[in-house]
């Protein structure tokens, strides 16, 4: 089973698709079924599924303890791009992120946290994603 990561923004984002050996991160608009299950969790009006270099959200998962592991270097691409996106968007807005198993959109949020993206780095304390965790990345002041 795959992770599904969803992001909520206040502005429309460019959608894309997975291209093998080229894509690090992409956004997809939600199907009616996904929208129905995910919408109640979010305040921001625009919701997207976040895909990665694995053609699903699984490539966004990374353990900071593996940062220097030579076998994990390729696994940094998608998490790095996600951090870059969050850093850029939080210059303008609060950003919302939720992770669940694919198809289990109705599962309740088990953990709700607020993070300042400026305190997060891939090599020290990357945030996951963690199943059924809802994260609000606060706008930078």
Short mmCIF file of N, CA, C and O in Angstrom, two decimals:
data_model
loop_
_atom_site.label_atom_id
_atom_site.label_comp_id
_atom_site.label_asym_id
_atom_site.label_seq_id
_atom_site.Cartn_x
_atom_site.Cartn_y
_atom_site.Cartn_z
N UNK A 1 0.83 -1.17 0.00
CA UNK A 1 0.00 0.00 0.00
C UNK A 1 0.88 1.24 0.00
O UNK A 1 1.95 1.23 0.58
N UNK A 2 0.42 2.29 -0.63
CA UNK A 2 1.21 3.52 -0.77
C UNK A 2 0.72 4.63 0.15
O UNK A 2 -0.46 4.72 0.48
N UNK A 3 1.67 5.48 0.51
CA UNK A 3 1.33 6.71 1.20
C UNK A 3 0.63 7.63 0.21
O UNK A 3 0.95 7.64 -0.98
N UNK A 4 -0.30 8.44 0.73
CA UNK A 4 -0.91 9.51 -0.05
C UNK A 4 -0.73 10.79 0.74
O UNK A 4 -1.18 10.88 1.89
N UNK A 5 -0.07 11.74 0.13
CA UNK A 5 0.17 13.04 0.77
C UNK A 5 -0.66 14.07 0.03
O UNK A 5 -0.66 14.11 -1.21
N UNK A 6 -1.35 14.89 0.80
CA UNK A 6 -2.20 15.94 0.24
C UNK A 6 -1.76 17.28 0.80
O UNK A 6 -1.35 17.38 1.96
N UNK A 7 -1.86 18.29 -0.04
CA UNK A 7 -1.44 19.61 0.36
C UNK A 7 -2.57 20.59 0.07
O UNK A 7 -3.24 20.47 -0.95
N UNK A 8 -2.78 21.52 0.99
CA UNK A 8 -3.80 22.54 0.83
C UNK A 8 -3.15 23.91 0.75
O UNK A 8 -2.33 24.26 1.60
N UNK A 9 -3.53 24.67 -0.29
CA UNK A 9 -2.95 25.99 -0.52
C UNK A 9 -4.08 27.01 -0.69
O UNK A 9 -5.23 26.66 -0.91
N UNK A 10 -3.72 28.29 -0.64
CA UNK A 10 -4.71 29.35 -0.85
C UNK A 10 -4.75 29.81 -2.30
O UNK A 10 -5.60 30.60 -2.66
N UNK A 11 -3.81 29.34 -3.09
CA UNK A 11 -3.75 29.69 -4.52
C UNK A 11 -3.62 28.42 -5.35
O UNK A 11 -3.02 27.44 -4.90
N UNK A 12 -4.15 28.47 -6.57
CA UNK A 12 -4.01 27.34 -7.48
C UNK A 12 -2.53 27.05 -7.74
O UNK A 12 -1.73 27.97 -7.84
N UNK A 13 -2.23 25.77 -7.87
CA UNK A 13 -0.87 25.33 -8.19
C UNK A 13 -0.88 24.66 -9.56
O UNK A 13 -1.91 24.16 -10.02
N UNK A 14 0.26 24.64 -10.18
CA UNK A 14 0.39 23.98 -11.48
C UNK A 14 0.33 22.47 -11.26
O UNK A 14 1.05 21.93 -10.42
N UNK A 15 -0.54 21.81 -12.01
CA UNK A 15 -0.62 20.36 -11.90
C UNK A 15 0.27 19.73 -12.95
O UNK A 15 0.62 20.35 -13.96
N UNK A 16 0.68 18.51 -12.70
CA UNK A 16 1.57 17.82 -13.62
C UNK A 16 1.30 16.33 -13.57
O UNK A 16 0.28 15.87 -13.06
N UNK A 17 2.25 15.59 -14.09
CA UNK A 17 2.13 14.14 -14.06
C UNK A 17 3.51 13.54 -13.91
O UNK A 17 4.53 14.20 -14.12
N UNK A 18 3.53 12.29 -13.56
CA UNK A 18 4.77 11.58 -13.35
C UNK A 18 5.43 11.26 -14.69
O UNK A 18 4.80 10.75 -15.60
N UNK A 19 6.72 11.58 -14.79
CA UNK A 19 7.54 11.22 -15.94
C UNK A 19 8.75 10.45 -15.39
O UNK A 19 9.55 11.02 -14.64
N UNK A 20 8.86 9.15 -15.71
CA UNK A 20 9.96 8.35 -15.17
C UNK A 20 11.33 8.99 -15.41
O UNK A 20 11.59 9.54 -16.48
N UNK A 21 12.17 8.95 -14.39
CA UNK A 21 13.54 9.47 -14.42
C UNK A 21 13.63 10.98 -14.59
O UNK A 21 14.71 11.51 -14.80
N UNK A 22 12.50 11.69 -14.53
CA UNK A 22 12.51 13.15 -14.65
C UNK A 22 11.81 13.84 -13.49
O UNK A 22 12.19 14.92 -13.08
N UNK A 23 10.76 13.21 -12.97
CA UNK A 23 9.92 13.85 -11.96
C UNK A 23 10.48 13.67 -10.56
O UNK A 23 10.81 12.56 -10.16
N UNK A 24 10.57 14.78 -9.83
CA UNK A 24 10.91 14.73 -8.41
C UNK A 24 9.67 14.96 -7.56
O UNK A 24 9.52 14.36 -6.50
N UNK A 25 8.79 15.85 -8.03
CA UNK A 25 7.56 16.15 -7.31
C UNK A 25 6.54 16.67 -8.32
O UNK A 25 6.90 17.31 -9.30
N UNK A 26 5.27 16.33 -8.09
CA UNK A 26 4.21 16.84 -8.95
C UNK A 26 2.91 16.89 -8.17
O UNK A 26 2.77 16.24 -7.13
N UNK A 27 1.98 17.70 -8.64
CA UNK A 27 0.68 17.85 -8.00
C UNK A 27 -0.40 17.39 -8.96
O UNK A 27 -0.33 17.65 -10.15
N UNK A 28 -1.40 16.71 -8.40
CA UNK A 28 -2.57 16.27 -9.17
C UNK A 28 -3.82 16.83 -8.53
O UNK A 28 -3.91 16.87 -7.29
N UNK A 29 -4.79 17.21 -9.35
CA UNK A 29 -6.09 17.58 -8.83
C UNK A 29 -6.75 16.31 -8.31
O UNK A 29 -6.45 15.20 -8.76
N UNK A 30 -7.66 16.46 -7.37
CA UNK A 30 -8.27 15.30 -6.72
C UNK A 30 -9.51 14.83 -7.47
O UNK A 30 -10.27 15.63 -8.00
N UNK A 31 -9.70 13.53 -7.46
CA UNK A 31 -10.94 12.96 -7.98
C UNK A 31 -12.07 13.37 -7.03
O UNK A 31 -11.83 13.77 -5.89
N UNK A 32 -13.28 13.23 -7.48
CA UNK A 32 -14.44 13.58 -6.65
C UNK A 32 -14.45 12.77 -5.35
O UNK A 32 -14.73 13.28 -4.28
N UNK A 33 -14.10 11.48 -5.47
CA UNK A 33 -14.07 10.60 -4.29
C UNK A 33 -13.02 11.05 -3.28
O UNK A 33 -13.29 11.13 -2.08
N UNK A 34 -11.80 11.35 -3.75
CA UNK A 34 -10.74 11.81 -2.85
C UNK A 34 -11.12 13.16 -2.23
O UNK A 34 -10.92 13.37 -1.04
N UNK A 35 -11.64 14.05 -3.05
CA UNK A 35 -12.03 15.38 -2.57
C UNK A 35 -13.04 15.25 -1.43
O UNK A 35 -12.93 15.91 -0.40
N UNK A 36 -14.00 14.37 -1.59
CA UNK A 36 -15.04 14.17 -0.58
C UNK A 36 -14.44 13.69 0.75
O UNK A 36 -14.85 14.13 1.82
N UNK A 37 -13.47 12.80 0.67
CA UNK A 37 -12.85 12.26 1.88
C UNK A 37 -11.86 13.20 2.55
O UNK A 37 -11.74 13.22 3.77
N UNK A 38 -11.17 13.99 1.75
CA UNK A 38 -10.09 14.84 2.26
C UNK A 38 -10.57 16.24 2.65
O UNK A 38 -10.09 16.82 3.61
N UNK A 39 -11.50 16.80 1.91
CA UNK A 39 -11.94 18.19 2.09
C UNK A 39 -12.22 18.57 3.54
O UNK A 39 -11.78 19.64 3.99
N UNK A 40 -12.93 17.76 4.34
CA UNK A 40 -13.25 18.18 5.71
C UNK A 40 -12.02 18.43 6.60
O UNK A 40 -12.13 19.13 7.60
N UNK A 41 -10.89 17.90 6.23
CA UNK A 41 -9.68 18.06 7.05
C UNK A 41 -8.99 19.40 6.81
O UNK A 41 -8.19 19.84 7.61
N UNK A 42 -9.27 20.04 5.69
CA UNK A 42 -8.53 21.23 5.25
C UNK A 42 -9.36 22.50 5.32
O UNK A 42 -10.57 22.48 5.09
N UNK A 43 -8.68 23.61 5.60
CA UNK A 43 -9.30 24.93 5.53
C UNK A 43 -8.97 25.60 4.20
O UNK A 43 -9.79 26.33 3.66
N UNK A 44 -7.75 25.40 3.70
CA UNK A 44 -7.34 26.05 2.45
C UNK A 44 -8.19 25.55 1.29
O UNK A 44 -8.54 24.36 1.23
N UNK A 45 -8.52 26.42 0.33
CA UNK A 45 -9.46 26.06 -0.73
C UNK A 45 -8.93 25.14 -1.82
O UNK A 45 -9.70 24.41 -2.44
N UNK A 46 -7.64 25.14 -2.07
CA UNK A 46 -7.09 24.34 -3.17
C UNK A 46 -6.34 23.13 -2.61
O UNK A 46 -5.39 23.28 -1.83
N UNK A 47 -6.79 21.95 -3.00
CA UNK A 47 -6.21 20.70 -2.51
C UNK A 47 -5.59 19.92 -3.66
O UNK A 47 -6.17 19.85 -4.74
N UNK A 48 -4.44 19.31 -3.37
CA UNK A 48 -3.72 18.53 -4.37
C UNK A 48 -3.13 17.29 -3.75
O UNK A 48 -2.70 17.29 -2.59
N UNK A 49 -3.08 16.25 -4.55
CA UNK A 49 -2.31 15.05 -4.22
C UNK A 49 -0.87 15.38 -4.59
O UNK A 49 -0.61 15.97 -5.65
N UNK A 50 0.09 14.99 -3.74
CA UNK A 50 1.50 15.24 -4.01
C UNK A 50 2.18 13.93 -4.38
O UNK A 50 2.26 13.01 -3.57
N UNK A 51 2.65 13.85 -5.61
CA UNK A 51 3.40 12.69 -6.07
C UNK A 51 4.89 12.95 -6.05
O UNK A 51 5.33 14.09 -5.92
N UNK A 52 5.66 11.89 -6.17
CA UNK A 52 7.12 11.99 -6.07
C UNK A 52 7.80 11.21 -7.19
O UNK A 52 7.16 10.78 -8.14
N UNK A 53 9.09 10.99 -7.03
CA UNK A 53 9.88 10.26 -8.01
C UNK A 53 9.51 8.78 -8.07
O UNK A 53 9.98 8.06 -8.94
N UNK A 54 8.66 8.32 -7.17
CA UNK A 54 8.23 6.92 -7.17
C UNK A 54 6.86 6.73 -7.83
O UNK A 54 6.31 5.64 -7.80
N UNK A 55 6.29 7.81 -8.38
CA UNK A 55 4.96 7.81 -9.01
C UNK A 55 3.85 7.66 -7.97
O UNK A 55 2.75 7.26 -8.28
N UNK A 56 4.18 7.92 -6.72
CA UNK A 56 3.21 7.96 -5.62
C UNK A 56 3.82 8.87 -4.56
O UNK A 56 4.85 9.49 -4.80
N UNK A 57 3.22 8.95 -3.39
CA UNK A 57 3.77 9.81 -2.34
C UNK A 57 4.86 9.13 -1.52
O UNK A 57 5.51 9.78 -0.69
N UNK A 58 5.10 7.86 -1.74
CA UNK A 58 6.09 7.11 -0.94
C UNK A 58 7.49 7.72 -1.01
O UNK A 58 8.25 7.65 -0.05
N UNK A 59 7.83 8.33 -2.13
CA UNK A 59 9.15 8.93 -2.29
C UNK A 59 9.36 10.18 -1.45
O UNK A 59 10.47 10.71 -1.39
N UNK A 60 8.30 10.67 -0.80
CA UNK A 60 8.42 11.86 0.06
C UNK A 60 8.86 11.48 1.48
O UNK A 60 9.22 12.33 2.27
N UNK A 61 8.84 10.19 1.77
CA UNK A 61 9.24 9.71 3.09
C UNK A 61 10.76 9.62 3.13
O UNK A 61 11.39 9.08 2.22
N UNK A 62 11.34 10.17 4.20
CA UNK A 62 12.79 10.13 4.34
C UNK A 62 13.13 10.23 5.82
O UNK A 62 12.47 10.93 6.58
N UNK A 63 14.16 9.52 6.23
CA UNK A 63 14.63 9.54 7.62
C UNK A 63 15.93 10.33 7.66
O UNK A 63 16.92 9.94 7.02
N UNK A 64 15.95 11.42 8.39
CA UNK A 64 17.13 12.29 8.47
C UNK A 64 18.38 11.54 8.92
O UNK A 64 19.49 11.92 8.56
N UNK A 65 18.20 10.48 9.69
CA UNK A 65 19.36 9.69 10.15
C UNK A 65 20.08 9.02 8.98
O UNK A 65 21.24 8.62 9.12
N UNK A 66 19.42 8.90 7.84
CA UNK A 66 20.01 8.26 6.66
C UNK A 66 20.65 9.28 5.70
O UNK A 66 21.06 8.93 4.61
N UNK A 67 20.71 10.53 6.11
CA UNK A 67 21.16 11.60 5.23
C UNK A 67 22.52 11.33 4.58
O UNK A 67 22.72 11.57 3.39
N UNK A 68 23.47 10.81 5.33
CA UNK A 68 24.82 10.57 4.81
C UNK A 68 25.02 9.16 4.27
O UNK A 68 26.10 8.83 3.79
N UNK A 69 24.01 8.33 4.33
CA UNK A 69 24.09 6.97 3.83
C UNK A 69 24.21 6.99 2.30
O UNK A 69 23.32 7.48 1.62
N UNK A 70 25.31 6.46 1.74
CA UNK A 70 25.48 6.49 0.29
C UNK A 70 24.34 5.82 -0.49
O UNK A 70 24.03 6.22 -1.60
N UNK A 71 23.71 4.84 0.12
CA UNK A 71 22.62 4.13 -0.56
C UNK A 71 21.31 4.91 -0.56
O UNK A 71 20.36 4.53 -1.24
N UNK A 72 21.24 5.99 0.19
CA UNK A 72 20.01 6.77 0.31
C UNK A 72 20.06 8.09 -0.47
O UNK A 72 19.11 8.87 -0.41
N UNK A 73 21.12 8.36 -1.18
CA UNK A 73 21.27 9.66 -1.83
C UNK A 73 20.18 9.95 -2.85
O UNK A 73 19.68 11.07 -2.92
N UNK A 74 19.77 8.97 -3.64
CA UNK A 74 18.70 9.18 -4.61
C UNK A 74 17.36 9.45 -3.94
O UNK A 74 16.49 10.07 -4.54
N UNK A 75 17.21 8.98 -2.71
CA UNK A 75 15.94 9.15 -2.00
C UNK A 75 15.77 10.55 -1.41
O UNK A 75 14.75 10.84 -0.79
N UNK A 76 16.73 11.44 -1.60
CA UNK A 76 16.66 12.81 -1.11
C UNK A 76 15.95 13.75 -2.08
O UNK A 76 15.50 14.82 -1.69
N UNK A 77 15.86 13.37 -3.35
CA UNK A 77 15.37 14.30 -4.37
C UNK A 77 13.96 14.81 -4.10
O UNK A 77 13.73 16.02 -4.06
N UNK A 78 13.03 13.93 -3.92
CA UNK A 78 11.63 14.35 -3.72
C UNK A 78 11.43 15.08 -2.39
O UNK A 78 10.78 16.14 -2.38
N UNK A 79 11.96 14.58 -1.27
CA UNK A 79 11.82 15.35 -0.03
C UNK A 79 12.45 16.74 -0.12
O UNK A 79 11.88 17.71 0.40
N UNK A 80 13.58 16.85 -0.80
CA UNK A 80 14.22 18.16 -0.98
C UNK A 80 13.31 19.10 -1.75
O UNK A 80 13.13 20.26 -1.37
N UNK A 81 12.71 18.62 -2.82
CA UNK A 81 11.80 19.46 -3.61
C UNK A 81 10.56 19.84 -2.82
O UNK A 81 10.06 20.95 -2.95
N UNK A 82 10.05 18.93 -1.98
CA UNK A 82 8.91 19.27 -1.15
C UNK A 82 9.28 20.38 -0.16
O UNK A 82 8.51 21.33 0.01
N UNK A 83 10.42 20.28 0.46
CA UNK A 83 10.87 21.33 1.38
C UNK A 83 11.01 22.67 0.66
O UNK A 83 10.63 23.71 1.20
N UNK A 84 11.55 22.64 -0.54
CA UNK A 84 11.69 23.88 -1.33
C UNK A 84 10.32 24.49 -1.62
O UNK A 84 10.14 25.70 -1.50
N UNK A 85 9.35 23.65 -1.99
CA UNK A 85 8.00 24.14 -2.27
C UNK A 85 7.39 24.76 -1.02
O UNK A 85 6.84 25.86 -1.07
N UNK A 86 7.48 24.07 0.11
CA UNK A 86 6.90 24.57 1.35
C UNK A 86 7.57 25.88 1.76
O UNK A 86 6.90 26.84 2.16
N UNK A 87 8.88 25.95 1.63
CA UNK A 87 9.60 27.19 1.95
C UNK A 87 9.09 28.35 1.11
O UNK A 87 8.86 29.45 1.63
N UNK A 88 8.91 28.13 -0.17
CA UNK A 88 8.46 29.20 -1.06
C UNK A 88 7.02 29.61 -0.75
O UNK A 88 6.70 30.79 -0.67
N UNK A 89 6.12 28.63 -0.59
CA UNK A 89 4.70 28.94 -0.36
C UNK A 89 4.47 29.63 0.98
O UNK A 89 3.59 30.48 1.09
N UNK A 90 5.25 29.28 2.01
CA UNK A 90 5.02 29.88 3.32
C UNK A 90 5.53 31.32 3.39
O UNK A 90 5.37 31.98 4.41
N UNK A 91 6.09 31.83 2.31
CA UNK A 91 6.37 33.26 2.23
C UNK A 91 5.06 34.03 2.09
O UNK A 91 5.00 35.21 2.44
N UNK A 92 4.00 33.36 1.58
CA UNK A 92 2.72 34.01 1.32
C UNK A 92 1.57 33.50 2.17
O UNK A 92 0.56 34.18 2.30
N UNK A 93 1.64 32.27 2.65
CA UNK A 93 0.46 31.65 3.24
C UNK A 93 0.81 30.55 4.23
O UNK A 93 1.93 30.05 4.25
N UNK A 94 -0.20 30.19 5.04
CA UNK A 94 -0.12 28.95 5.82
C UNK A 94 -0.39 27.81 4.85
O UNK A 94 -1.26 27.90 4.00
N UNK A 95 0.35 26.75 4.98
CA UNK A 95 0.22 25.60 4.09
C UNK A 95 -0.21 24.41 4.94
O UNK A 95 0.27 24.23 6.06
N UNK A 96 -1.10 23.58 4.41
CA UNK A 96 -1.58 22.41 5.13
C UNK A 96 -1.12 21.13 4.42
O UNK A 96 -1.13 21.08 3.19
N UNK A 97 -0.75 20.11 5.20
CA UNK A 97 -0.28 18.85 4.64
C UNK A 97 -0.86 17.71 5.46
O UNK A 97 -0.87 17.75 6.69
N UNK A 98 -1.35 16.70 4.77
CA UNK A 98 -1.91 15.52 5.44
C UNK A 98 -1.44 14.26 4.72
O UNK A 98 -1.34 14.23 3.50
N UNK A 99 -1.16 13.21 5.51
CA UNK A 99 -0.70 11.94 4.96
C UNK A 99 -1.59 10.81 5.47
O UNK A 99 -1.92 10.76 6.66
N UNK A 100 -1.97 9.91 4.56
CA UNK A 100 -2.74 8.72 4.92
C UNK A 100 -2.37 7.60 3.95
O UNK A 100 -1.65 7.81 2.98
N UNK A 101 -2.86 6.40 4.22
CA UNK A 101 -2.72 5.33 3.24
C UNK A 101 -3.62 5.64 2.05
O UNK A 101 -4.70 6.20 2.22
N UNK A 102 -3.19 5.27 0.88
CA UNK A 102 -4.00 5.48 -0.31
C UNK A 102 -5.36 4.81 -0.13
O UNK A 102 -5.45 3.66 0.25
N UNK A 103 -6.41 5.57 -0.39
CA UNK A 103 -7.76 5.06 -0.28
C UNK A 103 -8.39 5.22 1.09
O UNK A 103 -9.58 4.98 1.25
N UNK A 104 -7.61 5.61 2.07
CA UNK A 104 -8.14 5.74 3.43
C UNK A 104 -8.28 7.21 3.82
O UNK A 104 -7.90 7.63 4.91
N UNK A 105 -8.87 7.99 2.91
CA UNK A 105 -9.01 9.43 3.08
C UNK A 105 -9.92 9.78 4.24
O UNK A 105 -9.79 10.84 4.83
N UNK A 106 -10.86 8.90 4.57
CA UNK A 106 -11.82 9.17 5.64
C UNK A 106 -11.25 8.91 7.04
O UNK A 106 -11.89 9.24 8.02
N UNK A 107 -10.09 8.28 7.12
CA UNK A 107 -9.50 8.01 8.44
C UNK A 107 -9.34 9.32 9.21
O UNK A 107 -8.97 10.34 8.62
N UNK A 108 -9.58 9.29 10.50
CA UNK A 108 -9.45 10.52 11.28
C UNK A 108 -7.99 10.95 11.45
O UNK A 108 -7.08 10.11 11.42
N UNK A 109 -7.80 12.23 11.66
CA UNK A 109 -6.48 12.77 11.98
C UNK A 109 -6.11 12.28 13.37
O UNK A 109 -6.89 12.41 14.31
N UNK A 110 -4.93 11.69 13.51
CA UNK A 110 -4.48 11.19 14.81
C UNK A 110 -3.54 12.17 15.50
O UNK A 110 -3.39 12.14 16.71
N UNK A 111 -2.89 13.01 14.70
CA UNK A 111 -1.91 13.94 15.25
C UNK A 111 -1.97 15.23 14.44
O UNK A 111 -1.91 15.19 13.21
N UNK A 112 -2.11 16.35 15.12
CA UNK A 112 -2.17 17.66 14.45
C UNK A 112 -1.04 18.51 15.03
O UNK A 112 -0.99 18.71 16.25
N UNK A 113 -0.15 18.97 14.16
CA UNK A 113 0.98 19.78 14.63
C UNK A 113 1.15 21.01 13.75
O UNK A 113 0.64 21.06 12.63
N UNK A 114 1.87 21.96 14.29
CA UNK A 114 2.21 23.18 13.58
C UNK A 114 3.73 23.26 13.52
O UNK A 114 4.39 23.07 14.54
N UNK A 115 4.26 23.52 12.32
CA UNK A 115 5.71 23.59 12.17
C UNK A 115 6.13 24.89 11.48
O UNK A 115 5.41 25.40 10.63
N UNK A 116 7.29 25.35 11.86
CA UNK A 116 7.93 26.48 11.17
C UNK A 116 8.96 25.86 10.23
O UNK A 116 9.94 25.27 10.69
N UNK A 117 8.71 25.95 8.94
CA UNK A 117 9.58 25.29 7.95
C UNK A 117 11.03 25.77 8.06
O UNK A 117 11.95 25.04 7.72
N UNK A 118 11.23 26.96 8.58
CA UNK A 118 12.60 27.47 8.72
C UNK A 118 13.41 26.67 9.72
O UNK A 118 14.64 26.76 9.74
N UNK A 119 12.73 25.88 10.56
CA UNK A 119 13.44 25.07 11.56
C UNK A 119 13.65 23.64 11.10
O UNK A 119 14.22 22.83 11.83
N UNK A 120 13.20 23.31 9.89
CA UNK A 120 13.26 21.94 9.38
C UNK A 120 14.37 21.82 8.34
O UNK A 120 14.49 22.66 7.44
N UNK A 121 15.14 20.76 8.42
CA UNK A 121 16.13 20.47 7.39
C UNK A 121 16.16 18.96 7.15
O UNK A 121 15.91 18.17 8.05
N UNK A 122 16.46 18.59 5.93
CA UNK A 122 16.47 17.18 5.55
C UNK A 122 17.52 16.39 6.35
O UNK A 122 17.30 15.23 6.68
N UNK A 123 18.62 17.03 6.68
CA UNK A 123 19.70 16.32 7.36
C UNK A 123 19.54 16.22 8.88
O UNK A 123 20.22 15.43 9.52
N UNK A 124 18.60 17.00 9.46
CA UNK A 124 18.49 16.99 10.92
C UNK A 124 17.14 16.53 11.45
O UNK A 124 17.07 15.74 12.37
N UNK A 125 16.05 17.03 10.88
CA UNK A 125 14.74 16.78 11.49
C UNK A 125 13.59 16.82 10.48
O UNK A 125 12.57 17.46 10.72
N UNK A 126 13.77 16.15 9.38
CA UNK A 126 12.70 16.08 8.37
C UNK A 126 11.45 15.49 8.99
O UNK A 126 11.52 14.58 9.81
N UNK A 127 10.29 15.96 8.59
CA UNK A 127 9.02 15.65 9.25
C UNK A 127 8.34 14.38 8.81
O UNK A 127 7.28 14.02 9.31
N UNK A 128 8.86 13.65 7.87
CA UNK A 128 8.18 12.39 7.56
C UNK A 128 7.95 12.13 6.09
O UNK A 128 8.89 11.96 5.38
N UNK A 129 6.74 12.21 5.65
CA UNK A 129 5.42 12.36 6.28
C UNK A 129 5.04 11.17 7.17
O UNK A 129 5.55 10.08 7.02
N UNK A 130 4.13 11.43 8.10
CA UNK A 130 3.68 10.44 9.07
C UNK A 130 2.20 10.17 8.83
O UNK A 130 1.42 11.10 8.65
N UNK A 131 1.82 8.89 8.86
CA UNK A 131 0.43 8.52 8.61
C UNK A 131 -0.54 9.20 9.57
O UNK A 131 -0.29 9.26 10.77
N UNK A 132 -1.62 9.72 9.01
CA UNK A 132 -2.71 10.36 9.73
C UNK A 132 -2.26 11.57 10.55
O UNK A 132 -2.89 11.93 11.53
N UNK A 133 -1.18 12.19 10.11
CA UNK A 133 -0.70 13.41 10.75
C UNK A 133 -1.05 14.60 9.86
O UNK A 133 -0.81 14.57 8.65
N UNK A 134 -1.62 15.62 10.45
CA UNK A 134 -1.97 16.85 9.77
C UNK A 134 -1.00 17.93 10.23
O UNK A 134 -0.86 18.16 11.44
N UNK A 135 -0.31 18.56 9.28
CA UNK A 135 0.68 19.58 9.61
C UNK A 135 0.25 20.91 9.02
O UNK A 135 -0.13 20.98 7.85
N UNK A 136 0.33 21.94 9.83
CA UNK A 136 0.17 23.30 9.33
C UNK A 136 1.56 23.93 9.37
O UNK A 136 2.19 24.00 10.42
N UNK A 137 2.01 24.36 8.20
CA UNK A 137 3.26 25.11 8.10
C UNK A 137 2.88 26.57 8.10
O UNK A 137 2.22 27.05 7.17
N UNK A 138 3.25 27.27 9.15
CA UNK A 138 2.84 28.66 9.32
C UNK A 138 3.59 29.60 8.38
O UNK A 138 4.76 29.38 8.08
N UNK A 139 2.86 30.62 7.96
CA UNK A 139 3.43 31.65 7.10
C UNK A 139 4.60 32.30 7.81
O UNK A 139 4.57 32.58 9.01
N UNK A 140 5.65 32.56 7.04
CA UNK A 140 6.82 33.25 7.58
C UNK A 140 6.47 34.71 7.79
O UNK A 140 5.87 35.34 6.95
N UNK A 141 6.87 35.24 8.93
CA UNK A 141 6.63 36.67 9.21
C UNK A 141 7.88 37.47 9.04
O UNK A 141 8.95 37.05 9.19
#
